[in-house]
Short mmCIF file of C-alpha atoms and ligand atoms in Angstrom, two decimals:
data_model
loop_
_atom_site.label_atom_id
_atom_site.label_comp_id
_atom_site.label_asym_id
_atom_site.label_seq_id
_atom_site.Cartn_x
_atom_site.Cartn_y
_atom_site.Cartn_z
CA MET A 1 78.23 30.26 -26.38
CA VAL A 2 79.46 31.22 -29.86
CA ARG A 3 80.11 29.04 -32.87
CA ASP A 4 83.11 30.08 -35.10
CA GLY A 5 83.45 33.21 -32.99
CA ARG A 6 80.48 34.81 -34.70
CA GLU A 7 77.20 32.96 -34.37
CA ILE A 8 75.58 33.36 -30.89
CA VAL A 9 74.31 29.89 -29.96
CA SER A 10 73.23 31.05 -26.45
CA SER A 11 73.90 34.08 -24.29
CA ILE A 12 72.75 33.71 -20.68
CA VAL A 13 73.12 36.63 -18.28
CA ALA A 14 72.77 36.09 -14.54
CA SER A 15 71.74 39.54 -13.42
CA GLN A 16 72.71 40.80 -9.98
CA VAL A 17 70.58 43.89 -10.15
CA ALA A 18 68.12 42.70 -7.45
CA LEU A 19 70.98 41.77 -5.16
CA HIS A 20 72.71 45.13 -5.30
CA ALA A 21 69.65 47.41 -5.65
CA PRO A 22 69.02 47.76 -1.85
CA HIS A 23 72.63 48.98 -1.48
CA GLY A 24 72.42 51.55 -4.31
CA GLY A 25 75.49 50.15 -6.04
CA VAL A 26 77.60 47.00 -6.51
CA VAL A 27 78.97 45.49 -3.27
CA PRO A 28 82.09 43.66 -4.46
CA GLU A 29 81.92 40.94 -1.78
CA LEU A 30 78.31 40.13 -2.45
CA ALA A 31 79.03 40.13 -6.25
CA ALA A 32 81.86 37.56 -5.89
CA ARG A 33 79.69 35.25 -3.76
CA ALA A 34 76.83 35.50 -6.20
CA HIS A 35 79.17 34.70 -8.99
CA LEU A 36 80.18 31.51 -7.25
CA GLU A 37 76.53 30.50 -6.71
CA CYS A 38 75.52 31.39 -10.28
CA ILE A 39 78.32 30.23 -12.43
CA GLY A 40 77.42 26.50 -12.55
CA PRO A 41 73.72 26.97 -13.30
CA THR A 42 74.46 29.67 -15.85
CA VAL A 43 76.96 27.51 -17.74
CA ASP A 44 74.44 24.65 -17.60
CA ALA A 45 71.75 26.98 -19.09
CA ALA A 46 74.16 28.02 -21.89
CA LEU A 47 75.11 24.36 -22.62
CA ALA A 48 71.45 23.38 -22.93
CA ALA A 49 71.55 24.91 -26.44
CA LEU A 50 73.97 22.21 -27.59
CA PRO A 51 72.65 18.73 -28.39
CA GLY A 52 75.85 17.15 -27.05
CA GLY A 53 76.35 19.48 -24.12
CA TRP A 54 80.01 19.63 -23.09
CA ASP A 55 80.91 17.15 -25.81
CA ASP A 56 80.18 19.86 -28.44
CA VAL A 57 82.46 22.41 -26.75
CA ASP A 58 85.95 22.93 -28.43
CA ALA A 59 87.43 25.62 -26.24
CA LEU A 60 86.78 27.90 -23.30
CA SER A 61 87.13 31.70 -23.09
CA VAL A 62 86.98 33.44 -19.75
CA THR A 63 87.18 37.10 -18.73
CA ARG A 64 90.28 38.46 -17.08
CA GLY A 65 90.85 42.08 -15.93
CA PRO A 66 90.11 44.81 -15.56
CA GLY A 67 87.16 44.32 -13.30
CA LEU A 68 86.20 43.32 -9.73
CA VAL A 69 88.95 40.91 -8.82
CA GLY A 70 86.79 38.68 -6.59
CA CYS A 71 84.47 38.00 -9.45
CA LEU A 72 87.29 37.50 -11.97
CA VAL A 73 88.99 34.95 -9.74
CA VAL A 74 85.75 32.97 -9.43
CA GLY A 75 85.35 32.89 -13.22
CA ALA A 76 88.94 32.11 -13.94
CA ALA A 77 89.18 29.30 -11.33
CA TRP A 78 85.94 27.75 -12.50
CA ALA A 79 86.78 27.91 -16.17
CA GLN A 80 90.30 26.50 -15.63
CA ALA A 81 88.88 23.63 -13.64
CA ALA A 82 86.39 22.87 -16.40
CA ALA A 83 89.09 23.08 -19.06
CA LEU A 84 91.35 20.67 -17.15
CA ALA A 85 88.55 18.29 -16.49
CA ARG A 86 87.45 18.23 -20.12
CA GLY A 87 90.90 18.54 -21.68
CA LEU A 88 89.95 21.66 -23.58
CA PRO A 89 92.07 24.70 -24.46
CA ILE A 90 91.33 27.87 -22.55
CA VAL A 91 92.00 31.54 -23.29
CA GLY A 92 91.79 34.57 -20.97
CA VAL A 93 90.24 37.65 -22.61
CA SER A 94 90.50 41.22 -21.55
CA HIS A 95 87.07 42.48 -20.33
CA LEU A 96 87.57 45.57 -22.50
CA ALA A 97 88.63 43.62 -25.53
CA GLY A 98 85.43 41.67 -25.11
CA HIS A 99 83.45 44.98 -25.34
CA VAL A 100 85.46 45.95 -28.43
CA TYR A 101 84.52 42.62 -30.04
CA SER A 102 80.80 43.15 -29.32
CA ALA A 103 80.92 45.39 -32.37
CA TRP A 104 82.61 42.81 -34.56
CA LEU A 105 80.10 40.26 -33.33
CA SER A 106 77.07 42.38 -33.98
CA GLN A 107 77.78 43.31 -37.59
CA ALA A 108 79.11 40.98 -40.28
CA GLY A 109 81.83 42.64 -42.35
CA PHE A 110 82.82 45.14 -39.66
CA GLU A 111 86.54 44.33 -39.53
CA PRO A 112 89.60 46.15 -38.20
CA PRO A 113 91.05 48.64 -38.47
CA PHE A 114 88.32 50.40 -36.46
CA LEU A 115 88.19 52.87 -33.58
CA ALA A 116 86.13 51.88 -30.56
CA LEU A 117 84.75 54.03 -27.75
CA VAL A 118 84.43 51.79 -24.67
CA ALA A 119 82.02 53.45 -22.28
CA SER A 120 81.20 51.18 -19.28
CA GLY A 121 80.84 51.33 -15.53
CA GLY A 122 84.60 51.11 -14.90
CA HIS A 123 86.15 52.56 -18.05
CA THR A 124 85.91 55.33 -20.62
CA GLU A 125 88.52 54.68 -23.32
CA CYS A 126 89.21 55.10 -27.05
CA VAL A 127 90.95 52.12 -28.58
CA LEU A 128 92.19 51.59 -32.11
CA LEU A 129 92.01 47.95 -33.14
CA ARG A 130 94.59 48.05 -35.93
CA GLU A 131 94.09 44.40 -36.73
CA HIS A 132 92.89 41.41 -34.75
CA GLY A 133 95.12 41.11 -31.81
CA ASP A 134 96.72 44.54 -32.16
CA ALA A 135 95.01 47.27 -30.11
CA VAL A 136 96.31 50.71 -29.06
CA ARG A 137 94.72 52.73 -26.27
CA LEU A 138 94.38 56.38 -27.47
CA ALA A 139 92.54 57.84 -24.54
CA GLY A 140 91.98 56.35 -21.04
CA THR A 141 89.98 56.78 -17.90
CA ARG A 142 91.36 59.68 -15.77
CA ASP A 143 89.14 59.35 -12.75
CA ASP A 144 85.44 58.37 -12.69
CA ALA A 145 84.25 56.36 -15.65
CA VAL A 146 81.18 57.61 -17.46
CA GLY A 147 78.96 54.75 -16.29
CA GLU A 148 80.11 55.32 -12.69
CA ALA A 149 79.14 58.95 -13.10
CA PHE A 150 75.67 57.86 -14.31
CA ASP A 151 75.37 55.65 -11.25
CA LYS A 152 76.60 58.28 -8.77
CA VAL A 153 74.42 61.02 -10.24
CA ALA A 154 71.42 58.68 -9.99
CA ARG A 155 72.13 58.41 -6.25
CA LEU A 156 72.40 62.21 -5.89
CA LEU A 157 69.06 62.50 -7.58
CA GLY A 158 67.31 59.83 -5.49
CA LEU A 159 66.93 57.56 -8.58
CA PRO A 160 67.19 53.75 -8.25
CA TYR A 161 70.11 51.44 -9.10
CA PRO A 162 71.23 50.76 -11.77
CA GLY A 163 71.72 54.45 -12.40
CA GLY A 164 72.31 54.60 -16.14
CA PRO A 165 68.80 53.47 -17.29
CA ALA A 166 67.18 55.40 -14.39
CA VAL A 167 68.92 58.69 -15.38
CA GLU A 168 67.99 58.14 -19.04
CA ARG A 169 64.31 57.60 -18.14
CA ALA A 170 64.25 60.66 -15.83
CA ALA A 171 65.99 62.79 -18.44
CA ARG A 172 63.29 62.22 -21.05
CA ASP A 173 60.96 64.94 -19.62
CA GLY A 174 63.74 67.19 -18.32
CA ASP A 175 64.73 70.70 -19.40
CA ALA A 176 68.43 70.31 -20.09
CA ALA A 177 68.98 74.07 -20.21
CA ARG A 178 67.71 74.77 -16.63
CA PHE A 179 70.98 73.73 -14.92
CA PRO A 180 73.91 74.41 -17.14
CA LEU A 181 76.73 71.97 -16.38
CA PRO A 182 80.37 72.12 -17.40
CA ARG A 183 82.11 69.78 -19.83
CA THR A 184 85.64 68.48 -19.16
CA ARG A 185 87.77 68.01 -22.28
CA LEU A 186 91.27 66.59 -21.91
CA GLU A 187 93.89 65.50 -24.43
CA GLY A 188 94.01 61.78 -24.50
CA ALA A 189 91.78 61.10 -21.46
CA PHE A 190 88.19 61.15 -20.28
CA SER A 191 87.27 62.61 -16.84
CA TYR A 192 83.86 62.57 -15.22
CA SER A 193 84.50 63.49 -11.63
CA GLY A 194 84.13 67.21 -12.38
CA LEU A 195 80.73 66.71 -13.95
CA LYS A 196 79.59 64.51 -11.11
CA THR A 197 80.76 67.16 -8.58
CA ALA A 198 78.95 69.92 -10.47
CA VAL A 199 75.73 67.90 -10.13
CA ARG A 200 76.44 67.45 -6.41
CA TYR A 201 76.83 71.31 -5.99
CA ALA A 202 73.69 72.01 -8.01
CA VAL A 203 71.79 69.60 -5.67
CA ARG A 204 73.35 71.30 -2.60
CA ASP A 205 72.41 74.71 -3.89
CA LEU A 206 68.75 73.83 -3.93
CA GLY A 207 68.90 74.49 -0.14
CA GLU A 208 66.98 72.75 2.54
CA SER A 209 63.56 73.74 1.21
CA GLY A 210 64.30 72.09 -2.17
CA LEU A 211 65.49 68.83 -0.69
CA THR A 212 64.00 65.73 0.75
CA ARG A 213 65.17 64.47 4.10
CA GLY A 214 67.45 62.09 2.28
CA GLY A 215 69.11 65.13 0.64
CA THR A 216 67.85 64.49 -2.85
CA PRO A 217 65.83 67.08 -4.96
CA ALA A 218 62.18 67.20 -3.80
CA ASP A 219 60.70 68.43 -7.04
CA PRO A 220 60.48 65.76 -9.79
CA GLU A 221 60.89 68.56 -12.41
CA VAL A 222 64.29 69.42 -10.86
CA VAL A 223 65.28 65.77 -10.89
CA ALA A 224 64.30 65.55 -14.53
CA ALA A 225 66.17 68.72 -15.45
CA LEU A 226 69.33 67.71 -13.71
CA ALA A 227 69.24 64.29 -15.23
CA ALA A 228 68.75 65.79 -18.71
CA SER A 229 71.51 68.29 -18.23
CA PHE A 230 73.97 65.73 -16.85
CA GLN A 231 73.16 63.27 -19.67
CA ALA A 232 73.66 65.95 -22.32
CA ALA A 233 77.02 66.94 -20.84
CA ALA A 234 78.14 63.31 -20.36
CA VAL A 235 77.25 62.49 -24.02
CA ASP A 236 78.92 65.64 -25.31
CA GLN A 237 82.15 64.76 -23.57
CA LEU A 238 82.06 61.16 -24.93
CA VAL A 239 81.36 62.23 -28.52
CA ASP A 240 83.95 65.08 -28.35
CA GLY A 241 86.62 62.68 -27.26
CA LEU A 242 85.60 60.22 -29.90
CA GLU A 243 85.69 62.92 -32.62
CA ALA A 244 89.18 63.98 -31.49
CA ALA A 245 90.30 60.36 -31.83
CA VAL A 246 88.70 60.08 -35.28
CA GLU A 247 90.64 63.18 -36.35
CA ARG A 248 93.91 61.86 -34.91
CA THR A 249 93.60 58.48 -36.57
CA GLY A 250 91.65 59.23 -39.73
CA ALA A 251 89.44 56.21 -38.77
CA GLU A 252 86.59 55.56 -41.15
CA ARG A 253 84.94 52.90 -39.00
CA VAL A 254 83.86 53.54 -35.48
CA ALA A 255 82.28 51.39 -32.73
CA VAL A 256 80.57 52.51 -29.59
CA VAL A 257 80.48 49.78 -27.00
CA GLY A 258 80.07 49.04 -23.27
CA GLY A 259 77.06 49.39 -20.92
CA VAL A 260 76.70 53.18 -21.56
CA ALA A 261 76.32 52.49 -25.33
CA ALA A 262 72.82 51.28 -24.41
CA ASN A 263 71.99 54.98 -23.78
CA GLY A 264 69.58 56.33 -26.41
CA ALA A 265 70.94 59.90 -26.31
CA LEU A 266 74.46 58.65 -26.96
CA ARG A 267 73.32 56.44 -29.74
CA THR A 268 71.52 59.28 -31.45
CA ALA A 269 74.42 61.76 -30.91
CA VAL A 270 77.03 59.39 -32.35
CA ASN A 271 74.97 58.76 -35.43
CA GLU A 272 74.37 62.44 -35.98
CA ARG A 273 77.83 63.74 -35.31
CA LEU A 274 79.77 61.04 -37.09
CA ARG A 275 77.69 61.01 -40.23
CA GLY A 276 79.68 59.91 -43.19
CA LEU A 277 81.64 57.30 -41.21
CA THR A 278 80.64 53.65 -40.65
CA VAL A 279 79.28 53.61 -37.12
CA VAL A 280 78.37 50.42 -35.29
CA VAL A 281 76.53 50.45 -31.94
CA PRO A 282 75.74 46.91 -30.94
CA PRO A 283 72.18 45.97 -29.81
CA MET A 284 71.63 46.61 -26.13
CA SER A 285 72.02 42.96 -25.13
CA LEU A 286 75.62 43.11 -26.39
CA CYS A 287 76.42 46.51 -24.88
CA THR A 288 76.11 45.55 -21.20
CA ASP A 289 78.38 42.74 -19.92
CA ASN A 290 77.73 39.42 -21.68
CA ALA A 291 79.39 36.14 -22.36
CA ALA A 292 79.01 36.25 -26.20
CA MET A 293 81.51 39.08 -26.61
CA ILE A 294 84.07 37.26 -24.50
CA GLY A 295 83.48 34.20 -26.69
CA ALA A 296 84.09 36.23 -29.84
CA ALA A 297 87.25 37.91 -28.55
CA GLY A 298 88.45 34.53 -27.21
CA TRP A 299 87.88 32.88 -30.59
CA HIS A 300 90.20 35.36 -32.25
CA ARG A 301 92.83 35.06 -29.50
CA LEU A 302 92.72 31.26 -29.79
CA GLN A 303 93.24 31.43 -33.62
CA ARG A 304 96.32 33.63 -33.14
CA ARG A 305 98.00 32.43 -30.00
CA GLY A 306 96.46 29.14 -29.03
CA GLY A 307 95.35 28.26 -25.47
CA GLU A 308 97.11 29.46 -22.27
CA ALA A 309 100.13 27.45 -21.40
CA GLY A 310 99.54 25.31 -18.35
CA PHE A 311 95.97 26.44 -18.32
CA GLY A 312 97.15 29.55 -16.54
CA VAL A 313 94.76 32.50 -16.80
CA ASP A 314 95.87 35.54 -14.85
CA PRO A 315 92.69 37.37 -13.97
CA SER A 316 94.53 40.60 -13.09
CA LEU A 317 96.41 40.81 -16.42
CA ASP A 318 95.36 44.11 -18.07
CA GLU A 319 96.42 43.57 -21.62
CA TYR A 320 94.04 44.66 -24.39
CA ALA A 321 94.33 42.13 -27.11
O1 KG4 B 1 79.77 47.33 -19.51
P1 KG4 B 1 78.90 47.26 -18.35
O2 KG4 B 1 77.67 46.32 -18.38
O3 KG4 B 1 79.69 46.81 -17.07
C1 KG4 B 1 80.97 47.27 -16.85
O4 KG4 B 1 81.90 46.72 -17.59
O5 KG4 B 1 81.10 48.23 -16.07
O6 KG4 B 1 78.43 48.72 -18.00
C2 KG4 B 1 77.66 49.02 -16.89
C3 KG4 B 1 77.44 50.50 -16.83
C4 KG4 B 1 76.74 51.00 -15.56
O7 KG4 B 1 77.46 52.07 -15.00
C5 KG4 B 1 75.33 51.43 -16.03
O8 KG4 B 1 74.79 52.50 -15.24
C6 KG4 B 1 75.70 51.89 -17.46
O9 KG4 B 1 76.56 50.95 -17.94
N1 KG4 B 1 74.49 51.87 -18.29
C7 KG4 B 1 73.93 52.98 -18.80
C8 KG4 B 1 72.79 52.61 -19.47
N2 KG4 B 1 72.58 51.25 -19.28
C9 KG4 B 1 73.67 50.81 -18.59
N3 KG4 B 1 74.35 54.32 -18.76
C10 KG4 B 1 73.58 55.24 -19.41
N4 KG4 B 1 72.41 54.91 -20.02
C11 KG4 B 1 71.97 53.64 -20.09
N5 KG4 B 1 70.77 53.33 -20.75
ZN1 ZN B 2 81.81 45.60 -19.08
#
């Protein structure tokens, strides 16, 4: 729940980590069902922060694509029903625009134009927000997204779901130089499947004696070293791509957003390598998926374009602003 787009009145996250952990990754069907079960209680918890409850709500903002369509449909249907029942305007907001706006939300005075690196489980993109409502994609996701690579590498190393934080923890004590891994640098795109495959081969090359029965490295030092080497390469690729976009655009303000922006090594690297620029990396609670960022982006969209005609939110519409 946000007031005037900016002030976070409440931000309730219904985590599905425990649901998906036994499967080692998100199971889309389970995710959609859990959305349906959680959405009512989650909205109620968010509304509890308002003295008048629904009576104090002026408008609704709901996430549309890109994302898991089953989950998006649940959210869009629920929010549209609520908007109709309460006679409130509703806006559909791009999931990725939401991430971009987490930077605007987290720092007063951080206004467009700014360049944003969106690093999440499904996307690795550089976006220039020229002004509110006017975004250009400069570099997109070629194959695996960076967060997806963290999650897959965690599995290869026998680390628990969710993979990003687990790899980061394991990497802390690891020797990043022990297993040199390649970096993929492309013009106008980010690719992580090559790096993930390089980790797969490094694990395979340990041979039977170096592996558990489940096929993951048996030696915790090897796990730590591979995690550290992967993280270093993944972060390098991200910051390289971001630097290229900075050069191309001459941007002076840069944001790093999305779930992977919670990664400490990335946060440090960005601040070191982009010294001299204004760099905003939101607090961790605004990096991973959250409602506040969708509220902030929706507030801007509502100012500019008003609510959706006929309450129609298309959950599959992939349009940035
Ligand atoms: O933005 P997000 O919450 O959901 C999507 O839009 O995908 O991002 C989730 C992704 C997952 O792939 C997760 O492993 C990654 O963000 N992630 C991290 C960290 N925390 C979450 N990756 C690296 N280091 C972290 N500390
Ligand atoms: Zn996200």
